[in-house]
Amino acid sequence: MAADIKPRIRVPQTAKKDEIIEIKTLISHPMESGQRKDSQGKIIPRKIINKMTVAFNGKPVFEAKLEPSISANPYLSFFLKCSASGNLDFTWTDDDGSVYKATQAITVA
Amino acid sequence: MTASSQSLNRRGLSRRQAVAALGLGSVVVTLVPLSAEATPESAKKMLGDLVKAAPKAGKVQIKTQEIAENGNTVPVTISVESPMTDKDYVKEIHVVSDKNPQPGVASFMLTPANGKAEVQFRMRMAETQNVIAVAVMSDGSAWTAAREVKVTIGGCGG
């Protein structure tokens, strides 16, 4: 199951100093809401990405707590003001405890 | 049919009540594929638990479709008026909806490093309902906005 969960991020690789850039993220994940039933009428247990955290050079800059109301393959976008070059680290946390990660370097000219 | 009337009878309903309930149930089921448990009250209560200050209307803008054809994935953009400086920035944005099975949608924690208080995501909507966002500023004040989205096909059933 975990094999088909794949994070995708779209971050500009370079930015001008203090430019505000848009960060787009998507992780392929069913976001099983815990509301649906299978063909036998049994409730399919909830399994969602419940949290995404983003850190820039180790410092947390953005965090999202997600509920079952979020669509499958959760897409999130937000903004970041680039004051210096560095690494942007993304972490998604699954209900089952799995953690998915992605990293992107940004060069500030 | 027989199995479900038996289970209803076991819960202490008379046969007539059970039949009536089943009839009513099937009507409700055809209208709404899944029972929506969140209400405007439970959505308000959840916001009250999340945000201490009483939110005032303003500063928050919700951009989304007026009519969502597919309730499985409705794009929503929330932006908040704020300079996003170290002294004055948006700390949190909470989003709830009032007719999904559960009121909570998402909570975002922002920092001055974001530069601009705007987030975008995609949500499920079981039926036509309000999306409510509350932003908490660094000074503790809270601002809110609500927006109705009409949903053609709900996005919570199987």
Coordinates of C-alpha atoms in Angstrom, one line a residue:
Chain A
M1 CA 0.0 0.0 0.0
A2 CA 2.7 2.4 1.0
A3 CA 4.4 1.9 -2.3
D4 CA 1.8 3.8 -4.3
I5 CA 1.8 6.8 -1.9
K6 CA 4.0 9.3 -3.6
P7 CA 4.5 12.9 -2.6
R8 CA 4.9 15.5 -5.4
I9 CA 6.1 19.0 -4.8
R10 CA 6.4 22.0 -7.1
V11 CA 8.8 24.6 -5.8
P12 CA 10.7 27.2 -7.8
Q13 CA 14.4 26.2 -7.7
T14 CA 15.6 29.8 -7.7
A15 CA 14.1 33.0 -6.2
K16 CA 15.1 36.6 -5.7
K17 CA 15.7 37.7 -2.2
D18 CA 12.5 38.3 -0.3
E19 CA 10.4 37.1 -3.2
I20 CA 7.2 35.4 -2.2
I21 CA 6.9 32.1 -4.0
E22 CA 4.1 29.7 -4.3
I23 CA 4.7 26.1 -3.0
K24 CA 2.4 23.4 -4.4
T25 CA 2.2 20.0 -2.9
L26 CA 0.3 16.8 -3.7
I27 CA 0.5 13.4 -2.2
S28 CA -1.2 10.4 -3.9
H29 CA -3.3 8.9 -1.1
P30 CA -6.8 7.5 -1.0
M31 CA -7.8 9.6 2.1
E32 CA -10.2 6.9 3.2
S33 CA -12.7 8.9 5.2
G34 CA -14.0 6.1 7.5
Q35 CA -17.5 6.8 6.2
R36 CA -17.6 4.5 3.2
K37 CA -18.8 0.9 3.2
D38 CA -17.5 -2.0 1.2
S39 CA -19.6 -4.5 -0.8
Q40 CA -20.4 -6.4 2.4
G41 CA -21.7 -3.3 4.1
K42 CA -18.8 -3.1 6.5
I43 CA -17.3 0.3 7.2
I44 CA -13.9 0.7 5.5
P45 CA -11.6 2.0 8.4
R46 CA -10.4 5.6 8.2
K47 CA -6.9 6.0 6.8
I48 CA -5.9 9.6 5.9
I49 CA -2.9 11.8 5.9
N50 CA -3.7 13.8 9.0
K51 CA -0.8 16.2 9.0
M52 CA 1.7 17.9 6.7
T53 CA 4.5 20.0 8.1
V54 CA 7.0 22.1 6.2
A55 CA 10.4 23.3 7.5
F56 CA 12.8 25.7 5.9
N57 CA 16.4 25.1 7.0
G58 CA 15.1 23.1 9.9
K59 CA 12.7 25.8 11.1
P60 CA 9.0 25.1 10.9
V61 CA 7.2 27.5 8.5
F62 CA 3.9 25.8 7.7
E63 CA 1.7 23.1 9.1
A64 CA -1.6 21.7 8.1
K65 CA -3.9 19.4 10.1
L66 CA -6.2 17.5 7.8
E67 CA -9.6 15.9 8.4
P68 CA -11.5 13.3 6.4
S69 CA -13.3 16.1 4.6
I70 CA -10.1 16.6 2.5
S71 CA -10.3 15.1 -0.9
A72 CA -8.3 12.0 -2.0
N73 CA -4.7 12.9 -3.2
P74 CA -4.6 15.9 -1.0
Y75 CA -3.3 19.0 -2.7
L76 CA -2.1 21.9 -0.7
S77 CA -0.5 25.1 -1.7
F78 CA 0.8 28.0 0.3
F79 CA 3.4 30.8 0.0
L80 CA 6.9 31.3 1.3
K81 CA 9.0 34.4 1.5
C82 CA 12.6 33.5 0.5
S83 CA 15.1 35.3 2.7
A84 CA 18.0 33.0 2.1
S85 CA 19.0 29.9 0.2
G86 CA 18.1 26.6 1.9
N87 CA 16.3 23.4 1.9
L88 CA 12.6 23.0 2.2
D89 CA 11.6 19.8 3.9
F90 CA 8.1 18.4 3.6
T91 CA 6.7 15.7 6.0
W92 CA 3.3 14.0 5.7
T93 CA 2.0 11.8 8.5
D94 CA -0.4 9.0 7.9
D95 CA -3.1 7.7 10.3
D96 CA -1.2 4.3 10.4
G97 CA 2.0 6.1 11.6
S98 CA 3.8 6.1 8.2
V99 CA 5.8 9.2 7.4
Y100 CA 6.4 10.4 3.8
K101 CA 9.1 12.9 3.1
A102 CA 10.2 15.2 0.3
T103 CA 13.0 17.8 0.1
Q104 CA 13.7 20.6 -2.4
A105 CA 16.6 23.1 -2.4
I106 CA 15.9 26.8 -3.1
T107 CA 18.7 29.1 -4.3
V108 CA 18.2 32.7 -3.5
A109 CA 20.1 35.0 -5.9
Chain B
M1 CA -35.6 -6.1 4.3
T2 CA -36.5 -8.9 6.7
A3 CA -33.1 -8.8 8.4
S4 CA -33.2 -5.1 8.9
S5 CA -36.7 -5.1 10.3
Q6 CA -35.7 -7.8 12.7
S7 CA -32.7 -5.7 13.9
L8 CA -35.0 -2.7 14.3
N9 CA -37.5 -4.8 16.3
R10 CA -34.6 -5.9 18.5
R11 CA -34.0 -2.3 19.4
G12 CA -37.5 -2.1 20.8
L13 CA -39.5 -0.7 17.9
S14 CA -42.9 -2.1 17.0
R15 CA -43.4 -3.7 13.6
R16 CA -45.4 -0.7 12.4
Q17 CA -42.8 1.8 13.6
A18 CA -40.1 -0.3 12.0
V19 CA -41.9 -0.3 8.7
A20 CA -42.5 3.5 8.9
A21 CA -38.8 4.0 9.8
L22 CA -37.7 1.9 6.9
G23 CA -39.9 3.8 4.5
L24 CA -38.6 7.1 5.8
G25 CA -35.1 5.8 5.8
S26 CA -35.2 4.8 2.1
V27 CA -36.6 8.3 1.2
V28 CA -33.7 9.9 3.1
V29 CA -31.2 7.6 1.6
T30 CA -32.3 8.5 -2.0
L31 CA -32.1 12.2 -1.2
V32 CA -28.8 12.1 0.7
P33 CA -26.5 9.1 0.0
L34 CA -24.9 9.4 3.4
S35 CA -26.3 10.8 6.6
A36 CA -24.8 14.2 7.3
E37 CA -24.0 14.5 10.9
A38 CA -22.4 17.9 11.2
T39 CA -24.8 20.7 11.7
P40 CA -24.3 24.5 11.8
E41 CA -24.3 24.1 15.6
S42 CA -21.6 21.4 15.7
A43 CA -19.5 23.4 13.2
K44 CA -19.8 26.5 15.4
K45 CA -19.0 24.5 18.5
M46 CA -15.9 23.0 16.9
L47 CA -14.7 26.6 16.0
G48 CA -15.4 27.7 19.5
D49 CA -13.2 24.9 20.8
L50 CA -10.4 25.8 18.4
V51 CA -10.5 29.5 18.7
K52 CA -10.8 31.3 22.0
A53 CA -11.5 34.8 20.8
A54 CA -14.9 35.7 19.4
P55 CA -14.4 36.0 15.6
K56 CA -15.4 39.2 13.8
A57 CA -16.5 39.3 10.2
G58 CA -13.9 40.5 7.7
K59 CA -10.3 40.1 6.6
V60 CA -10.8 36.5 5.5
Q61 CA -11.8 35.7 1.9
I62 CA -13.0 32.3 0.7
K63 CA -12.7 31.7 -3.0
T64 CA -14.4 28.6 -4.4
Q65 CA -16.9 27.4 -6.9
E66 CA -20.4 28.7 -6.5
I67 CA -21.8 25.5 -7.8
A68 CA -19.7 22.4 -7.4
E69 CA -20.6 19.7 -9.9
N70 CA -18.5 17.1 -8.2
G71 CA -18.5 17.1 -4.4
N72 CA -15.5 14.7 -4.3
T73 CA -13.1 17.5 -5.0
V74 CA -14.0 21.1 -4.6
P75 CA -11.0 23.5 -4.8
V76 CA -11.0 26.2 -2.0
T77 CA -8.7 29.1 -1.6
I78 CA -8.6 31.0 1.7
S79 CA -6.7 34.3 1.9
V80 CA -6.4 36.6 4.9
E81 CA -5.5 40.3 4.8
S82 CA -2.2 40.6 6.8
P83 CA 1.2 42.2 6.3
M84 CA 2.8 38.9 7.5
T85 CA 5.6 40.6 9.5
D86 CA 7.2 39.3 12.7
K87 CA 4.9 41.5 14.7
D88 CA 1.6 41.1 12.8
Y89 CA 0.9 37.9 11.1
V90 CA -1.8 35.2 10.7
K91 CA -1.1 32.4 13.1
E92 CA -3.8 29.9 12.3
I93 CA -6.6 29.4 9.8
H94 CA -9.3 26.9 10.7
V95 CA -11.8 25.6 8.2
V96 CA -15.1 23.8 8.9
S97 CA -18.2 22.9 7.0
D98 CA -21.6 22.5 8.4
K99 CA -23.2 19.6 6.6
N100 CA -20.4 17.0 6.0
P101 CA -20.4 13.9 8.2
Q102 CA -17.9 15.7 10.4
P103 CA -17.5 19.4 10.7
G104 CA -13.7 19.6 10.6
V105 CA -12.0 20.2 7.3
A106 CA -8.5 21.5 8.0
S107 CA -6.4 23.7 10.2
F108 CA -3.3 25.6 9.0
M109 CA -0.5 27.0 11.1
L110 CA 1.3 29.9 9.5
T111 CA 4.4 31.9 10.3
P112 CA 5.8 35.3 9.2
A113 CA 8.0 33.3 6.8
N114 CA 5.0 32.6 4.6
G115 CA 5.0 36.3 3.4
K116 CA 1.4 35.9 2.2
A117 CA -1.5 34.4 4.1
E118 CA -3.1 32.3 1.4
V119 CA -3.7 28.5 1.3
Q120 CA -5.4 26.4 -1.2
F121 CA -6.7 22.8 -0.9
R122 CA -9.4 20.5 -2.2
M123 CA -12.3 19.3 -0.1
R124 CA -15.2 16.9 -0.2
M125 CA -18.7 18.1 0.1
A126 CA -21.6 15.8 0.9
E127 CA -24.3 18.3 0.0
T128 CA -24.9 22.0 -0.5
Q129 CA -23.5 23.7 2.6
N130 CA -21.5 26.6 4.1
V131 CA -17.7 26.6 4.3
I132 CA -16.6 28.6 7.3
A133 CA -13.0 29.9 7.8
V134 CA -11.6 31.6 10.9
A135 CA -8.2 33.2 11.0
V136 CA -6.4 33.9 14.3
M137 CA -3.9 36.7 14.2
S138 CA -0.7 37.0 16.2
D139 CA -2.4 39.6 18.5
G140 CA -5.1 37.0 19.3
S141 CA -7.9 38.6 17.4
A142 CA -10.0 36.3 15.2
W143 CA -11.7 37.0 11.9
T144 CA -14.2 34.9 10.0
A145 CA -15.9 34.5 6.7
A146 CA -18.5 32.0 5.3
R147 CA -19.4 30.9 1.9
E148 CA -22.1 28.7 0.6
V149 CA -21.3 26.1 -2.1
K150 CA -24.1 24.4 -4.0
V151 CA -23.2 20.8 -4.6
T152 CA -24.8 18.8 -7.5
I153 CA -23.3 15.4 -6.7
G154 CA -22.2 14.7 -3.2
G155 CA -18.7 13.4 -2.5
C156 CA -18.8 11.4 0.6
G157 CA -20.7 8.2 -0.4
G158 CA -19.3 5.0 -1.9

